Short mmCIF file of N, CA, C and O and ligand atoms in Angstrom, two decimals:
data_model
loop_
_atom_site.label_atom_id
_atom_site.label_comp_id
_atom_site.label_asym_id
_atom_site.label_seq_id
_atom_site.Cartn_x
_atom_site.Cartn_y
_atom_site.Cartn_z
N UNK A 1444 0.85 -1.19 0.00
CA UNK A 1444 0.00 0.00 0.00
C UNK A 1444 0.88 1.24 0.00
O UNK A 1444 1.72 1.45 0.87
N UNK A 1445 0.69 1.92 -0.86
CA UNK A 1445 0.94 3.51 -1.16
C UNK A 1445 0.15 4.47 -1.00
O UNK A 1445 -0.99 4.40 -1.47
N UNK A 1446 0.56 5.57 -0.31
CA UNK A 1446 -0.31 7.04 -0.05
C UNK A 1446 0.24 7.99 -0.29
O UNK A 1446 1.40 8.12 0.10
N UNK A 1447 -0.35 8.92 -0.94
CA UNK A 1447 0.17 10.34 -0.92
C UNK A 1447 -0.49 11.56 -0.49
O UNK A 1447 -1.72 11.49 -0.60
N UNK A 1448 0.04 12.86 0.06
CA UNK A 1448 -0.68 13.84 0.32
C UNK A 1448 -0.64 14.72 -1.00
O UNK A 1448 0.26 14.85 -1.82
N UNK A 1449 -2.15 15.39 -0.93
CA UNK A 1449 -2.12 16.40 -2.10
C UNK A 1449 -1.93 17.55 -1.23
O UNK A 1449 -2.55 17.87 -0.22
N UNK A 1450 -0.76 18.22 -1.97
CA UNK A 1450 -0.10 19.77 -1.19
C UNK A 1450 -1.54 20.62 -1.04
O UNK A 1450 -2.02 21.26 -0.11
N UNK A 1451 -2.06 20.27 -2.60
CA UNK A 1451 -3.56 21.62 -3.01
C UNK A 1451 -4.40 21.35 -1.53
O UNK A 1451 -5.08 22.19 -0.94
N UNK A 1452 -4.23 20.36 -1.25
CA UNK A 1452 -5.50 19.87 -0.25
C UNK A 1452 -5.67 20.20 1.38
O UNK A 1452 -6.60 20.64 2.07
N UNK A 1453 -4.03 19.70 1.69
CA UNK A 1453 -4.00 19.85 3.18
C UNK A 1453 -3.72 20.75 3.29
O UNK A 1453 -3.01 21.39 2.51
N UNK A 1454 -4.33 21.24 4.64
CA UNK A 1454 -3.91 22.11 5.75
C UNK A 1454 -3.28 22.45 6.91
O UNK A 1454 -3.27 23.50 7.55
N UNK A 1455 -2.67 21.22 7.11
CA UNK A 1455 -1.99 21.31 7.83
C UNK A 1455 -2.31 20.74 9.51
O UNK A 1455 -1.81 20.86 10.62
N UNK A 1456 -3.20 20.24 9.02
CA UNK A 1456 -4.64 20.11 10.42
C UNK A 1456 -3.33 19.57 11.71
O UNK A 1456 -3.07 20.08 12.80
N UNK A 1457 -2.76 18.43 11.08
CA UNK A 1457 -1.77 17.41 11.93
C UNK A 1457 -2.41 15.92 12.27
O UNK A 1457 -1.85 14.86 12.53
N UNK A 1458 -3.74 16.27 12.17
CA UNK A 1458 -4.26 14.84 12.32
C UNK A 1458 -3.53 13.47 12.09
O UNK A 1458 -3.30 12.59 12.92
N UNK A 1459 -3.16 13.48 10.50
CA UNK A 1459 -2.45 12.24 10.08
C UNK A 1459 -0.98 12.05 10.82
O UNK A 1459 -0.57 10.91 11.00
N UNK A 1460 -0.41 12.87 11.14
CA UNK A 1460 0.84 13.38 12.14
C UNK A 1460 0.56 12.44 13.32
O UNK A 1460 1.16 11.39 13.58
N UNK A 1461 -0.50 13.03 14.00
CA UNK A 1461 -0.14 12.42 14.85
C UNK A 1461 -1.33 11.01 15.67
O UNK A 1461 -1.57 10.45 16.74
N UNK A 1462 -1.67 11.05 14.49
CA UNK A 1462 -2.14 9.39 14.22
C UNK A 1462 -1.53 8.54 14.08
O UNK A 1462 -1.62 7.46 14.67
N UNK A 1463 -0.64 8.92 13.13
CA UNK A 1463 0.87 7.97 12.78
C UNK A 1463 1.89 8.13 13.80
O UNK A 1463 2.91 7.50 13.52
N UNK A 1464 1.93 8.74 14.83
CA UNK A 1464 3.02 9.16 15.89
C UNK A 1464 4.45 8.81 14.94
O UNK A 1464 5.35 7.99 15.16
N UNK A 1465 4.22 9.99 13.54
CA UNK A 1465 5.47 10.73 13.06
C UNK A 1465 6.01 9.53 12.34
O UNK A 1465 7.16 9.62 11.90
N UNK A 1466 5.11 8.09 12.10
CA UNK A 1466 5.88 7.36 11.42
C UNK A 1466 5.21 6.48 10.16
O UNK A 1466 5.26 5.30 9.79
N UNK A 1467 4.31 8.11 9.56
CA UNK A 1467 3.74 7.38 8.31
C UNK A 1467 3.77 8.63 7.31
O UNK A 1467 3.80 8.72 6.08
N UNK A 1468 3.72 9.91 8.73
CA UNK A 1468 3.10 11.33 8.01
C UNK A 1468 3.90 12.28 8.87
O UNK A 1468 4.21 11.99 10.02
N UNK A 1469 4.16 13.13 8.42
CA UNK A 1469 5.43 14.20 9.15
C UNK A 1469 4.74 15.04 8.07
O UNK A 1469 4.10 14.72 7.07
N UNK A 1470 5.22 16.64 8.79
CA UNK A 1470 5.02 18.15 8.47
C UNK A 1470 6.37 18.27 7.36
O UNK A 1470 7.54 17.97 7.60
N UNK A 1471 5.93 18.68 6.40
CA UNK A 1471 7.49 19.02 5.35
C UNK A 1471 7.58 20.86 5.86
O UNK A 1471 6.77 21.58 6.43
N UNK A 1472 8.73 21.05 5.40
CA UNK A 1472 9.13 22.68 5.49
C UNK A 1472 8.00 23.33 4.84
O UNK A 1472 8.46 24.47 4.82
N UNK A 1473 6.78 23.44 4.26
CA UNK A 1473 5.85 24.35 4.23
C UNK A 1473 4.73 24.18 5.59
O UNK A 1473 3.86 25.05 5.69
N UNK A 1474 4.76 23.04 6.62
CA UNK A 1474 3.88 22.89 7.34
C UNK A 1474 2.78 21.97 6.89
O UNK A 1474 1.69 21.91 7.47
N UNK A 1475 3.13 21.18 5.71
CA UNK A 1475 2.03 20.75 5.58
C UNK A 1475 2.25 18.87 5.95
O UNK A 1475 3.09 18.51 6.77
N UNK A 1476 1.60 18.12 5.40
CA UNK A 1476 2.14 16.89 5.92
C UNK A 1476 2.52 16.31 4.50
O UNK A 1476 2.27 16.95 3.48
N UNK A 1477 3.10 15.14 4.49
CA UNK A 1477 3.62 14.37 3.67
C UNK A 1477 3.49 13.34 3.84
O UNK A 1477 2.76 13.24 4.83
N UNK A 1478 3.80 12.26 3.42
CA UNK A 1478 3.53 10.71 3.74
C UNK A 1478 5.26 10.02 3.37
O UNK A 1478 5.82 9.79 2.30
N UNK A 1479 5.65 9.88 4.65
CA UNK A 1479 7.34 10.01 4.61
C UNK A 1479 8.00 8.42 4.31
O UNK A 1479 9.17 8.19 4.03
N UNK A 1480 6.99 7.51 4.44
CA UNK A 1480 7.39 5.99 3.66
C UNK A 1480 7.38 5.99 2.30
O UNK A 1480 6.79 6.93 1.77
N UNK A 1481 7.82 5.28 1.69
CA UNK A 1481 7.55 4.77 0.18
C UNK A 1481 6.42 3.41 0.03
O UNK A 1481 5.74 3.24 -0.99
N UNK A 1482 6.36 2.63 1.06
CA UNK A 1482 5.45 1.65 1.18
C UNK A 1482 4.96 1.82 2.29
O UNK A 1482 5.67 2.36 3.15
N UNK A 1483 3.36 1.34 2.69
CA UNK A 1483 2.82 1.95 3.84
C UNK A 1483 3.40 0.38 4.80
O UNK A 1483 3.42 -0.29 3.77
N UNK A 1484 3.78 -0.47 5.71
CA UNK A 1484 4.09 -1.51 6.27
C UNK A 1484 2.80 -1.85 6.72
O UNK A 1484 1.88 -1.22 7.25
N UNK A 1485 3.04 -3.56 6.21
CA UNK A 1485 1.53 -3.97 6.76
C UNK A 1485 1.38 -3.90 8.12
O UNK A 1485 0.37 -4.42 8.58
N UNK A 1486 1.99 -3.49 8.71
CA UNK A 1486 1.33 -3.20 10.44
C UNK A 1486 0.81 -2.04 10.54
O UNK A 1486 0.24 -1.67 11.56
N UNK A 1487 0.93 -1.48 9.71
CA UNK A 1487 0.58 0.24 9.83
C UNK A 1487 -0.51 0.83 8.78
O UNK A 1487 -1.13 1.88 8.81
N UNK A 1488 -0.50 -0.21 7.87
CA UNK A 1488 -1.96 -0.09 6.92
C UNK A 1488 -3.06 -0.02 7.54
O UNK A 1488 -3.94 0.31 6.74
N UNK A 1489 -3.63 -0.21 8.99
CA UNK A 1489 -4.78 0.31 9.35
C UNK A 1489 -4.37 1.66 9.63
O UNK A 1489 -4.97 2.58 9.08
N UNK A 1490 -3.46 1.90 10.39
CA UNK A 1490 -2.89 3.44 10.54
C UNK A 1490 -3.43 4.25 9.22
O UNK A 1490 -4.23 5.18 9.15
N UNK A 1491 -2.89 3.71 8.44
CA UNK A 1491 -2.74 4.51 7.25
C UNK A 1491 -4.25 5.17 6.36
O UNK A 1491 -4.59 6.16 5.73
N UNK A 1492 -4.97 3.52 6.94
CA UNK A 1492 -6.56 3.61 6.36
C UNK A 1492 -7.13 4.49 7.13
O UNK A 1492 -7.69 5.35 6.45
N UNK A 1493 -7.26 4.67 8.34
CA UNK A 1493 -7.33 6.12 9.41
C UNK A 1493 -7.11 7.16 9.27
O UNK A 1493 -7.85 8.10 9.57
N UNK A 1494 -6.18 7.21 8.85
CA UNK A 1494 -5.88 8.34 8.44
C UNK A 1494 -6.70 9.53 7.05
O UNK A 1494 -7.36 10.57 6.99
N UNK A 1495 -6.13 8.54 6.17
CA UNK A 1495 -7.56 8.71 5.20
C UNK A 1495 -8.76 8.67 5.54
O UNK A 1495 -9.31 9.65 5.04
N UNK A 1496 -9.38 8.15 6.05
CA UNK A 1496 -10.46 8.25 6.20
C UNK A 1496 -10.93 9.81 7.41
O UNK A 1496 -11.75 10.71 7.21
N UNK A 1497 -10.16 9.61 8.42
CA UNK A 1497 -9.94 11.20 9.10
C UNK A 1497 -9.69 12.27 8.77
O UNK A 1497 -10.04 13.25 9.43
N UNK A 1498 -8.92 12.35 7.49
CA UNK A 1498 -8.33 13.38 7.11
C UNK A 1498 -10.11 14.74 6.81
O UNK A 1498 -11.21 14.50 6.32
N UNK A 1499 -9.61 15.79 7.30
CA UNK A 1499 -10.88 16.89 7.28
C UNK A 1499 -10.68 17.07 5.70
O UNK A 1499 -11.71 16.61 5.21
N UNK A 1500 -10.11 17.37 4.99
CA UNK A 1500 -10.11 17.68 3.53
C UNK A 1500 -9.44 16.47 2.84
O UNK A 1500 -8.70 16.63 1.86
N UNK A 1501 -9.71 15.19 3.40
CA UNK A 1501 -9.71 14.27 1.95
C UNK A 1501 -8.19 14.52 0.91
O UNK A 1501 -8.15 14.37 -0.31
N UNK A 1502 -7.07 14.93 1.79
CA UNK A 1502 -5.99 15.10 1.23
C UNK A 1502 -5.26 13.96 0.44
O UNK A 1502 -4.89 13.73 -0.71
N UNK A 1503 -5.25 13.35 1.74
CA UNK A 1503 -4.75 11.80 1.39
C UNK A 1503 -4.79 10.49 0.89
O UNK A 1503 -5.09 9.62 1.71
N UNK A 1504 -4.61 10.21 -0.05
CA UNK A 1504 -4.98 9.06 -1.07
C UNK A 1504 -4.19 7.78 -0.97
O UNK A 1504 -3.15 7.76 -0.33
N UNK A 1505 -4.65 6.70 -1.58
CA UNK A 1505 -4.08 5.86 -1.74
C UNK A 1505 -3.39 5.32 -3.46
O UNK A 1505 -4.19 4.97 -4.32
N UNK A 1506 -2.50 5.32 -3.63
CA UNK A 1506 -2.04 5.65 -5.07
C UNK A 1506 -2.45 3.77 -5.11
O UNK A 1506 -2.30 2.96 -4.20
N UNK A 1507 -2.96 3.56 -6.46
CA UNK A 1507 -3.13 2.42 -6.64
C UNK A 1507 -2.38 2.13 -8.00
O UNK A 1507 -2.40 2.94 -8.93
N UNK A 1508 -1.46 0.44 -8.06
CA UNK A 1508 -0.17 0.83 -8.78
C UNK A 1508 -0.72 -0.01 -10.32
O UNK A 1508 -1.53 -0.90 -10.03
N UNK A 1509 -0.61 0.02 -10.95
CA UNK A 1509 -1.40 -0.53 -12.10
C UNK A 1509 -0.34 -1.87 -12.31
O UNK A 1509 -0.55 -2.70 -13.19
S1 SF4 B 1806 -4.99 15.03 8.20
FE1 SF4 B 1806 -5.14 15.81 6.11
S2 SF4 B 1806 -5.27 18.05 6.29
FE2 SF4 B 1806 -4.52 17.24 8.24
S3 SF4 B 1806 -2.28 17.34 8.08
FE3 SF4 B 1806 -2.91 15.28 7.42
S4 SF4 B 1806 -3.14 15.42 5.18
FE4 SF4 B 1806 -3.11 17.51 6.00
#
């Protein structure tokens, strides 16, 4: 599983931050969040589905790989 944040989208809320306690989603130098794995780890794919699904503006996606 893969996720990404859309810059256009978030705000910065922190939610996914600190849902992930800093180890799925971290703040980049504009304040906004990022999704700092390249693969989400299957222990953390519910994390990850939480997240998305929490997110207030629907930032965060799941890239699906063809
Ligand atoms: S929960 Fe959504 S809006 Fe909030 S920091 Fe994470 S990606 Fe941005």
């Amino acid at each position: 599983m893969k996720v990404k944040v859309s810059d256009d989208r978030c705000i910065g809320c922190g939610n996914c931050v600190a849902l992930s306690e800093s180890q799925l989603f971290d703040f980049n130098d504009s304040g906004l969040a990022e999704c700092i794995v390249d693969t989400i780890p299957s222990d953390l794919e519910e994390v990850a589905k939480d997240a998305i699904e929490q997110c207030p503006t629907g930032a965060i996606e799941e890239i699906t790989e063809e």
